[in-house]
CSV table of C-alpha atoms in Angstrom, one decimal:
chain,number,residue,atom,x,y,z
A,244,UNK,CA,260.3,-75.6,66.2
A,245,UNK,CA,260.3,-78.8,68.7
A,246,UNK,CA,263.4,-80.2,69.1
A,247,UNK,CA,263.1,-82.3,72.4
A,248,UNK,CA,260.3,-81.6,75.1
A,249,UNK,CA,261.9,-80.1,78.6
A,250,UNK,CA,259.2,-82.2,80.9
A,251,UNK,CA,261.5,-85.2,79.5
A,252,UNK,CA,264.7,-84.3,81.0
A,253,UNK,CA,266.3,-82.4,84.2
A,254,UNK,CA,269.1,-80.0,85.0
A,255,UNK,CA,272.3,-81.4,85.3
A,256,UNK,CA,274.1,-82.0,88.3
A,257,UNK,CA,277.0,-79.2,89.4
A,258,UNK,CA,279.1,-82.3,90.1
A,259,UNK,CA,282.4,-82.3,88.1
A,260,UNK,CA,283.7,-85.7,87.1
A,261,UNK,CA,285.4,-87.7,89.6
A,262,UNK,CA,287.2,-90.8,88.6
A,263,UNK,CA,287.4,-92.5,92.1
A,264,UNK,CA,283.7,-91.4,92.3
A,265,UNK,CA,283.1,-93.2,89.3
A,266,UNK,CA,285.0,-96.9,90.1
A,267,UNK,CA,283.6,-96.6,93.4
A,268,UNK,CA,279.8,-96.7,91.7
A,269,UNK,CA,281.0,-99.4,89.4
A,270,UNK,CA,281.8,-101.2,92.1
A,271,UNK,CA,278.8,-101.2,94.4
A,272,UNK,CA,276.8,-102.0,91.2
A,273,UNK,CA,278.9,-104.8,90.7
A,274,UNK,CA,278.5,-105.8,94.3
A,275,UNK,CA,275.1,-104.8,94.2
A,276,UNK,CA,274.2,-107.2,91.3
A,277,UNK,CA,276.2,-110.0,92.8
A,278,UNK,CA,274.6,-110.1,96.1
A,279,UNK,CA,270.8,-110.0,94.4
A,280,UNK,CA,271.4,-113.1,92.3
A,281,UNK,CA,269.3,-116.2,92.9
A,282,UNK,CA,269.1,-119.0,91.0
A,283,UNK,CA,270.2,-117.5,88.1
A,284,UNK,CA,267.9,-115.1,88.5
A,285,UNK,CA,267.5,-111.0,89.7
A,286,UNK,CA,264.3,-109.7,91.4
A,287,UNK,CA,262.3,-107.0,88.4
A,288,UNK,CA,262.0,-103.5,89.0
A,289,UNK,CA,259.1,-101.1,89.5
A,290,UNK,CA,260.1,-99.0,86.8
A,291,UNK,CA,260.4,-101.6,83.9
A,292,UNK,CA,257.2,-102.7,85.3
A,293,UNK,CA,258.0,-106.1,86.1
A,294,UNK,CA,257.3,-107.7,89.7
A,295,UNK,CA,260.4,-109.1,91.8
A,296,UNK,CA,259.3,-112.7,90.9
A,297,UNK,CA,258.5,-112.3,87.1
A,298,UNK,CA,261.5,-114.2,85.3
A,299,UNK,CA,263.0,-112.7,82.3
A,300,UNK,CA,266.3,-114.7,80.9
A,301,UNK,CA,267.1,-113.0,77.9
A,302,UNK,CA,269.4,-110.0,77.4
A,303,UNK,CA,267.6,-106.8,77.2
A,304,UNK,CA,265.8,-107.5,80.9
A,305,UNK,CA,266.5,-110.4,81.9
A,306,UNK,CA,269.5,-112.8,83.4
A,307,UNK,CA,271.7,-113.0,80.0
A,308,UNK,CA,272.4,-109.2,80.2
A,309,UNK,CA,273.4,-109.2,83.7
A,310,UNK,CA,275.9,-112.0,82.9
A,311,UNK,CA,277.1,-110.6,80.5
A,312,UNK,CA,277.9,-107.3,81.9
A,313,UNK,CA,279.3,-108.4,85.2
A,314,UNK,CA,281.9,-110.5,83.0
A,315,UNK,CA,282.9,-107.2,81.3
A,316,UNK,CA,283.4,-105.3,84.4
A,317,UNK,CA,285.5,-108.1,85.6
A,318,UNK,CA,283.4,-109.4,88.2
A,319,UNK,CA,283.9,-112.4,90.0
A,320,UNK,CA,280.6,-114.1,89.5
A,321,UNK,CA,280.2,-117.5,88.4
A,322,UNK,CA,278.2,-116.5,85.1
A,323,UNK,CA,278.6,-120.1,83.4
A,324,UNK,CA,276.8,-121.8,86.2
A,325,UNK,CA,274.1,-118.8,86.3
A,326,UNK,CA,273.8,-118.3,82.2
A,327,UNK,CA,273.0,-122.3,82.1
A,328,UNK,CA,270.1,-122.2,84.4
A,329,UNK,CA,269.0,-118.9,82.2
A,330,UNK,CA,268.8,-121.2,79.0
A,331,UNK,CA,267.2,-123.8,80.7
A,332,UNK,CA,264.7,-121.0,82.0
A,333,UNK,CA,264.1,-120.1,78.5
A,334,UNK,CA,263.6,-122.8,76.8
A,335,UNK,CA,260.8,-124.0,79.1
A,336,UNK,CA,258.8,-120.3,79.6
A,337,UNK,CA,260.3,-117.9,77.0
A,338,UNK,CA,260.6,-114.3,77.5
A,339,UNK,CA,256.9,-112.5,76.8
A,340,UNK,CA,255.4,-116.1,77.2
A,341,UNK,CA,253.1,-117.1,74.1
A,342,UNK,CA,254.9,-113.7,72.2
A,343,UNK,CA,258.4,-115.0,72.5
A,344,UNK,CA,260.2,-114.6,69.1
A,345,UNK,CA,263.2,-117.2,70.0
A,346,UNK,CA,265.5,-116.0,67.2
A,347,UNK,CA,265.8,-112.8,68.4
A,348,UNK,CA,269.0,-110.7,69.6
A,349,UNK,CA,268.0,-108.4,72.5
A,350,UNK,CA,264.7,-110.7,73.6
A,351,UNK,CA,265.4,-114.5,72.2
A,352,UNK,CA,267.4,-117.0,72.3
A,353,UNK,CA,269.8,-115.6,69.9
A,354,UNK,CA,271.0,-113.2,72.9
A,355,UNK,CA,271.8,-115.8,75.4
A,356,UNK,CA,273.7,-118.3,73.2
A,357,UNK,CA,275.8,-115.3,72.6
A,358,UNK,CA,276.8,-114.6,76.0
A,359,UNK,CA,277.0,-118.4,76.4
A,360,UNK,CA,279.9,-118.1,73.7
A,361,UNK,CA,281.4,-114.9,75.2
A,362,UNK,CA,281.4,-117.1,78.8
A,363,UNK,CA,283.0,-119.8,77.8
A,364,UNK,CA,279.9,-121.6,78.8
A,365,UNK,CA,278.6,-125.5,77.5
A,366,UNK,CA,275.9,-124.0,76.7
A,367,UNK,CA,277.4,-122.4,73.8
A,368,UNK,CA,275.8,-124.2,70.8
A,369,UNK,CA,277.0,-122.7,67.2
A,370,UNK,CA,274.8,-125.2,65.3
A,371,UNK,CA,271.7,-124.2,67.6
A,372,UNK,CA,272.7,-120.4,66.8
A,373,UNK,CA,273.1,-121.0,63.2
A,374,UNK,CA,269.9,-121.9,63.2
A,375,UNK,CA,268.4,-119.2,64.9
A,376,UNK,CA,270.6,-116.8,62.6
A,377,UNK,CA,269.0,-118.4,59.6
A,378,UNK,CA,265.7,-118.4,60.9
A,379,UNK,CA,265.4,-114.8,61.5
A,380,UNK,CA,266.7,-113.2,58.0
A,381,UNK,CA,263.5,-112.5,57.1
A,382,UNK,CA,261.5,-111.4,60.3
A,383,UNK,CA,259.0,-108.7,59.0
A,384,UNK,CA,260.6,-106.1,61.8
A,385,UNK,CA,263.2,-105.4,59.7
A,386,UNK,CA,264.9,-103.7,63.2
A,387,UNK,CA,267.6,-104.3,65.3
A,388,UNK,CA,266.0,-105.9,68.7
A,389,UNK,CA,263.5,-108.6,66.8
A,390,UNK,CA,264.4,-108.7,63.5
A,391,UNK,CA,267.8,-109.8,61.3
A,392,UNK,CA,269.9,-107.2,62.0
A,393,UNK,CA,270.5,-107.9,65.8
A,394,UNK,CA,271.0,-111.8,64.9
A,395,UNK,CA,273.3,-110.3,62.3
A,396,UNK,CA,275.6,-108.6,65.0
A,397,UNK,CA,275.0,-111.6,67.0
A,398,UNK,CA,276.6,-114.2,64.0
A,399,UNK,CA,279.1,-111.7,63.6
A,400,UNK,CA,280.3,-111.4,67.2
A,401,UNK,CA,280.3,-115.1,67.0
A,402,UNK,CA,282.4,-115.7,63.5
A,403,UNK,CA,279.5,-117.1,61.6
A,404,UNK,CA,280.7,-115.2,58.8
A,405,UNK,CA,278.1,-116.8,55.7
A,406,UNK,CA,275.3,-116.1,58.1
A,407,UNK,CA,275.7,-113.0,58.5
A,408,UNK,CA,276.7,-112.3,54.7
A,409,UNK,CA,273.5,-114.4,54.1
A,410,UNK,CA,271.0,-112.3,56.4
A,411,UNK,CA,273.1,-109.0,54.8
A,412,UNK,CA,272.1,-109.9,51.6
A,413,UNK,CA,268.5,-109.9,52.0
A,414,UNK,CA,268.6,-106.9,54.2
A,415,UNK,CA,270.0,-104.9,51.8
A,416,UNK,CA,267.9,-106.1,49.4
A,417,UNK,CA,264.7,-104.9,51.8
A,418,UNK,CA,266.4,-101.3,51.6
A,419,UNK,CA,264.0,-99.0,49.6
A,420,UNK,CA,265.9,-97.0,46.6
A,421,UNK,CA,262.4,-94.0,47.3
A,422,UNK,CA,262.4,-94.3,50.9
A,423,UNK,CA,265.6,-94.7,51.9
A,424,UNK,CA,263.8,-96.9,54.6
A,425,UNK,CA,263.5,-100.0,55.7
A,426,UNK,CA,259.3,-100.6,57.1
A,427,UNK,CA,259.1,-102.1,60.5
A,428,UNK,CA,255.5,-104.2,61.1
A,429,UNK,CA,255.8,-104.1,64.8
A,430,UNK,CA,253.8,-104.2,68.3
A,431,UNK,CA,250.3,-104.3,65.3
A,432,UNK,CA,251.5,-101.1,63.4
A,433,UNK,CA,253.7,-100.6,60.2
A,434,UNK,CA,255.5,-97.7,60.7
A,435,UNK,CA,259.2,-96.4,59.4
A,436,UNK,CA,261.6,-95.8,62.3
A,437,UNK,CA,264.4,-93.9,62.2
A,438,UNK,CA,266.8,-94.7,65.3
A,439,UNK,CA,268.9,-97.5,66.3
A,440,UNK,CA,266.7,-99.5,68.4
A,441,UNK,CA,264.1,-100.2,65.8
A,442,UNK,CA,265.0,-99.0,62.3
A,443,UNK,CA,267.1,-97.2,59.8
A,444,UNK,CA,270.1,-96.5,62.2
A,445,UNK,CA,270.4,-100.1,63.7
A,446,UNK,CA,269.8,-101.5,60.1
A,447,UNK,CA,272.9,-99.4,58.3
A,448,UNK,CA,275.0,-100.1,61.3
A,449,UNK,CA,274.7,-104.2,60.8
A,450,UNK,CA,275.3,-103.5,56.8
A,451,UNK,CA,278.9,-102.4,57.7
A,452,UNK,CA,281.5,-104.6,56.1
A,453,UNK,CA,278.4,-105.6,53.5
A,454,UNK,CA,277.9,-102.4,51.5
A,455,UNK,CA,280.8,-100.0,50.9
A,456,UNK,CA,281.0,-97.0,53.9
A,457,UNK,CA,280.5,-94.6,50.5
A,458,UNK,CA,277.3,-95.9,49.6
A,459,UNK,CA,276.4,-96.1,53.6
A,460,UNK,CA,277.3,-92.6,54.3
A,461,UNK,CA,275.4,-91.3,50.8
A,462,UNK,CA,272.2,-92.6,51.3
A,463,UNK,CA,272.3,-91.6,55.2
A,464,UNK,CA,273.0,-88.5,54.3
A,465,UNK,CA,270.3,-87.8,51.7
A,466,UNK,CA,267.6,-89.6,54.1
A,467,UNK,CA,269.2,-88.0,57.6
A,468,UNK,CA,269.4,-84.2,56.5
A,469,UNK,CA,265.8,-84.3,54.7
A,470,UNK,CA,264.3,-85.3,57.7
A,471,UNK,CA,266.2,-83.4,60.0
A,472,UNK,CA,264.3,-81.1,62.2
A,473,UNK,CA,266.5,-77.9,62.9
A,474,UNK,CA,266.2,-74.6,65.4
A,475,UNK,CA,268.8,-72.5,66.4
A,476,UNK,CA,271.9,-74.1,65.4
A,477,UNK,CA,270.5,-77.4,66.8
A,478,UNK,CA,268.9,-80.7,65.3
A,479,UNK,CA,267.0,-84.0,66.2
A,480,UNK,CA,264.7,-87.0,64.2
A,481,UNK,CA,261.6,-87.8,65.2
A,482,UNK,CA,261.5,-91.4,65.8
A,483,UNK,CA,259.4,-92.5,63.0
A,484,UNK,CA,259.1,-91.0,59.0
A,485,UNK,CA,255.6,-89.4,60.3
A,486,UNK,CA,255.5,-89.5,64.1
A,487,UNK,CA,253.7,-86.7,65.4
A,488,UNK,CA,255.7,-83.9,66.4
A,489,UNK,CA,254.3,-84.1,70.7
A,490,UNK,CA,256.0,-87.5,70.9
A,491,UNK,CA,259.8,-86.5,69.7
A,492,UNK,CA,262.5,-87.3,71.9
A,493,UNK,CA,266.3,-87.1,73.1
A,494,UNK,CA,267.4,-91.0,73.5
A,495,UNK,CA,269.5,-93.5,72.9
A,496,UNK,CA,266.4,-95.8,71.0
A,497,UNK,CA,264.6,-93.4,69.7
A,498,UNK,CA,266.0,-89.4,68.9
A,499,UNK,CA,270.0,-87.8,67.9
A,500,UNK,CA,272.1,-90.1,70.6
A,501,UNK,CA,271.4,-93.1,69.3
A,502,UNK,CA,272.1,-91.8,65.5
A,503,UNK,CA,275.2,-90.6,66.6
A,504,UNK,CA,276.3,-93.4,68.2
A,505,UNK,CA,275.4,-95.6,65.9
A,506,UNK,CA,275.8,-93.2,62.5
A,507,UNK,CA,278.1,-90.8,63.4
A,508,UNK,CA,281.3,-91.5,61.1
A,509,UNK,CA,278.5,-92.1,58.6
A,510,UNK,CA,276.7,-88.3,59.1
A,511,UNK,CA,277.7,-84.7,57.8
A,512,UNK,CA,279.7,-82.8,60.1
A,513,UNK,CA,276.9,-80.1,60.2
A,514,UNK,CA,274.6,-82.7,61.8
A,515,UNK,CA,276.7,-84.6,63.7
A,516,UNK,CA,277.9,-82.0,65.6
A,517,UNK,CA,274.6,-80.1,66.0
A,518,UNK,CA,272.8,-83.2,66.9
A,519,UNK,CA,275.5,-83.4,69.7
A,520,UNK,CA,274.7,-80.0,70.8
A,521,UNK,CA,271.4,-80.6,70.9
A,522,UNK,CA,271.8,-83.6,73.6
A,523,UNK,CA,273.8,-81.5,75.9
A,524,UNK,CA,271.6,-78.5,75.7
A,525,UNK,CA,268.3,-81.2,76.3
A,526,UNK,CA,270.8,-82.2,79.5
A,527,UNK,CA,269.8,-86.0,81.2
A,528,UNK,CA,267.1,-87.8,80.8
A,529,UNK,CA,264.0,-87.8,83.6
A,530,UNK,CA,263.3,-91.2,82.7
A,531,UNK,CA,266.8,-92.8,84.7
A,532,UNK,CA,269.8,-93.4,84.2
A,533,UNK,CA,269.9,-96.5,81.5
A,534,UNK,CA,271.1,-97.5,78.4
A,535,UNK,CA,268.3,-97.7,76.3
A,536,UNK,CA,266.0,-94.4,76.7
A,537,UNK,CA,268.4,-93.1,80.0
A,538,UNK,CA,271.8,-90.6,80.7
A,539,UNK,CA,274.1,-93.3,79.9
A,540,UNK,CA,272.5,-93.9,76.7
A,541,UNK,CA,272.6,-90.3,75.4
A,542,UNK,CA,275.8,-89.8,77.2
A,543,UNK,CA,277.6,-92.8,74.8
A,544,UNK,CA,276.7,-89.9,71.8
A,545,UNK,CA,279.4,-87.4,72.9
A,546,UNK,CA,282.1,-90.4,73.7
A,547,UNK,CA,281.6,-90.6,69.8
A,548,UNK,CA,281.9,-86.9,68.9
A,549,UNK,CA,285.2,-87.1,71.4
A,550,UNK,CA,286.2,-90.0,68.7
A,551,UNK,CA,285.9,-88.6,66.0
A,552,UNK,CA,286.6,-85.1,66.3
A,553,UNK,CA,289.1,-85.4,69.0
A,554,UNK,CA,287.5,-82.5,71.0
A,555,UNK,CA,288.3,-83.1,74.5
A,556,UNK,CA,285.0,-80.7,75.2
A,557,UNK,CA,282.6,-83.8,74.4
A,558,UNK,CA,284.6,-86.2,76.9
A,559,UNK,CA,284.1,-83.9,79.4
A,560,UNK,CA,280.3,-83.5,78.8
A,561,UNK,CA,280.3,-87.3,78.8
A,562,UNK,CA,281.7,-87.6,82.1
A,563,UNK,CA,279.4,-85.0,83.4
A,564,UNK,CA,276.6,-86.9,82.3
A,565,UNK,CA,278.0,-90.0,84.1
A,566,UNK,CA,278.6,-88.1,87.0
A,567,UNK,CA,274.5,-87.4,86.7
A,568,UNK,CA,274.2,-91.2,86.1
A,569,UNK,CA,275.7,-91.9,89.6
A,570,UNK,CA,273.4,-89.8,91.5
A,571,UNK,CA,270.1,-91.4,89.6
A,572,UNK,CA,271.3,-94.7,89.9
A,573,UNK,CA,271.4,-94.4,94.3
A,574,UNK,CA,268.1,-92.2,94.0
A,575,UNK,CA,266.3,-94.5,92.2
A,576,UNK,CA,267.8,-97.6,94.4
A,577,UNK,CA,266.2,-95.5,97.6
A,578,UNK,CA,263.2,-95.5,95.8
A,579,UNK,CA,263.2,-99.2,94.9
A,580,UNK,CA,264.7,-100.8,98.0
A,581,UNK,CA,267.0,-102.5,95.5
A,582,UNK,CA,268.9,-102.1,92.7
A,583,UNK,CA,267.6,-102.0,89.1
A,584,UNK,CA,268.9,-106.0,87.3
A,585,UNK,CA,268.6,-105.0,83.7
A,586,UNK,CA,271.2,-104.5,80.9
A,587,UNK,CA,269.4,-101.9,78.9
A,588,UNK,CA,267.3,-99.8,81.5
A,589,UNK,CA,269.2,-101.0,84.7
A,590,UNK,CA,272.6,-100.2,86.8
A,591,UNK,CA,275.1,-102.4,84.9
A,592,UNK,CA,274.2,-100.6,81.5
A,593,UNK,CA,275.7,-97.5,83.4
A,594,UNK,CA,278.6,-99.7,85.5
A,595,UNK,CA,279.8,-99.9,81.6
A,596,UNK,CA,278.8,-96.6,80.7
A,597,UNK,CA,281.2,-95.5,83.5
A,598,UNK,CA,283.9,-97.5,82.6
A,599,UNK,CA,283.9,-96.6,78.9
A,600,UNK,CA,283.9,-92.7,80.0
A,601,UNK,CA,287.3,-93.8,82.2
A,602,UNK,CA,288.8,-95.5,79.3
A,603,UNK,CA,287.3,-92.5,77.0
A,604,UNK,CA,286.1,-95.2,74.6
A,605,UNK,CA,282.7,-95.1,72.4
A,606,UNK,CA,281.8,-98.6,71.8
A,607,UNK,CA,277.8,-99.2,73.1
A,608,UNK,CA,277.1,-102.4,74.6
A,609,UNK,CA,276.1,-105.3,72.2
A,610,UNK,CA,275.8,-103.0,69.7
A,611,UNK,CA,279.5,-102.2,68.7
A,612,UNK,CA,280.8,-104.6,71.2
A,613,UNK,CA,280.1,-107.9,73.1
């Protein structure tokens, strides 16, 4: 049986984990970022197919993640001064132009009012986010990076407590008893995702708090093991209810990382465990080094399995795979020219990768922390 297709991914690097290694990288990808700014602005990248004078503000490509990052690995940027020109950016040519969705987490303004918050910038404008929480509870995504349950993390993060109880409420509602699914109508298709990025996982995860971890872990259980694909001790999710076999994968989004990042105190032991194998076996990811379909993101699955089984065995695989992440990250810069400025698919998504494999700590970026 498929469980993850080899062409997708590449042998590991014989490099054993270094921690000066790793600060050092943090550090000239913090410098890196620093230097490239302009305007509140960094130049796009070849392989997120954007030109190095197409302007993206929000967080998953654009300005707001690179912010936000740099303030987490302590960087001396001026981020207030940078975020502000960001909003202003926005609010006159949104993200994916006449497609913008403004209340939106990972692509709207729902993202950079967050970081605006998390700043300490002027910006920052509960009332406006409010608004924006509000106005998304019923986006007909019903997944994490349009719909409510990113702006549900997002009025979370930012203490608007009702909101989020308010968008919980009819999320939980939208939860199908047959299914066990939520039914994303997406990009012109109505499909049924599984992973974080765009479906089930992401949707449970912003439930926490709202419906009891026992009722959680149930009905993740009875949906995750019937659609469990298993081989030889091993096992992965195709990323939608029916996706053809061909297009499974191993990533963060979309595959077993992302579930077990996001699920993984929630799953059986049998699957957690075996889903964990089965990203180690797969080894990194062609695609780069990233967050979002990259090493970093598939490495943040064994920093949980080190959580919650306390096996030292996955925080060594983790900090293998970061060593990996290192060596993609200055290959794909000689490539480029330049760094890649992007939270999700870019450098700073594995600056923090790195720095939660030091501090041996599993919390993803925006998704169980800002």
């Amino acid at each position: 049986m498929l469980l993850w297709r080899a062409d997708e991914h590449e042998e590991l690097t014989d490099r054993e984990w270094d921690e000066r290694r790793a600060r050092d990288a943090i550090e000239a990808i913090v410098s890196d970022a620093q230097s490239a700014a302009e305007g509140g602005f960094w130049p796009g990248h070849p392989r997120d197919d954007i030109l190095d004078d197409e302007r993206f503000w929000s967080l998953y490509l654009g300005s707001a993640g690179i912010i936000w990052a740099l303030r987490k690995l302590g960087a001396s940027f001026d981020g207030v001064a940078a975020l502000d020109t960001a909003i202003d950016h926005y609010r006159v040519e949104p993200d994916c132009g006449a497609d913008a969705h403004a209340p939106s987490l990972w692509m709207g303004e729902t993202g950079l009012l967050v970081v605006a918050d998390k700043i300490g910038s002027p910006a920052a404008n509960r009332e406006r986010l409010r608004d924006l929480v509000l106005r998304n509870r019923e986006h007909p995504t019903w997944e994490l990076m349009w719909g409510s349950p990113g702006t549900m993390l997002a009025a979370r993060t930012c203490g608007l407590e009702a909101e989020w109880a308010d968008s919980a409420r009819v999320l939980w509602s939208r939860w199908d008893n047959a299914s066990d699914l939520w039914t994303q109508d997406m990009y012109g298709t109505v499909r049924q995702y599984l992973g974080p990025a765009h479906g089930f996982a992401g949707n449970v995860h912003a439930l926490r708090g709202y419906v009891a971890d026992d009722v959680l872990r149930e009905r993740v259980t009875r949906l995750l093991e019937r659609t469990a694909r298993r081989a030889d001790g091993l096992v992965n999710w195709l990323p939608t209810l029916h996706e053809p076999v061909a297009k499974i994968r191993v990533q963060w989004c979309h595959g077993a990382p992302g579930i077990i990042s996001t699920l993984g105190d929630l799953l059986p032991e049998s699957l957690l465990l075996r889903g964990g194998e089965l990203v180690w076996r797969a080894g990194p990811l062609r695609k780069g080094p990233g967050l979002c379909h990259g090493t970093a993101g598939n490495g943040f699955a064994f920093l949980k399995l080190h959580e919650l089984t306390g096996d030292e065995r996955w925080l060594g695989r983790a900090r293998r795979f970061a060593m990996h992440a290192i060596e993609q990250v200055e290959q794909q810069r000689i490539e480029a020219g330049r760094g890649r400025f992007t939270l999700l698919t870019g450098d700073v998504g594995v600056a923090l990768y790195l720095q939660a494999c030091l501090d041996a700590r599993a919390e993803f970026p925006t998704i169980d922390s800002f």
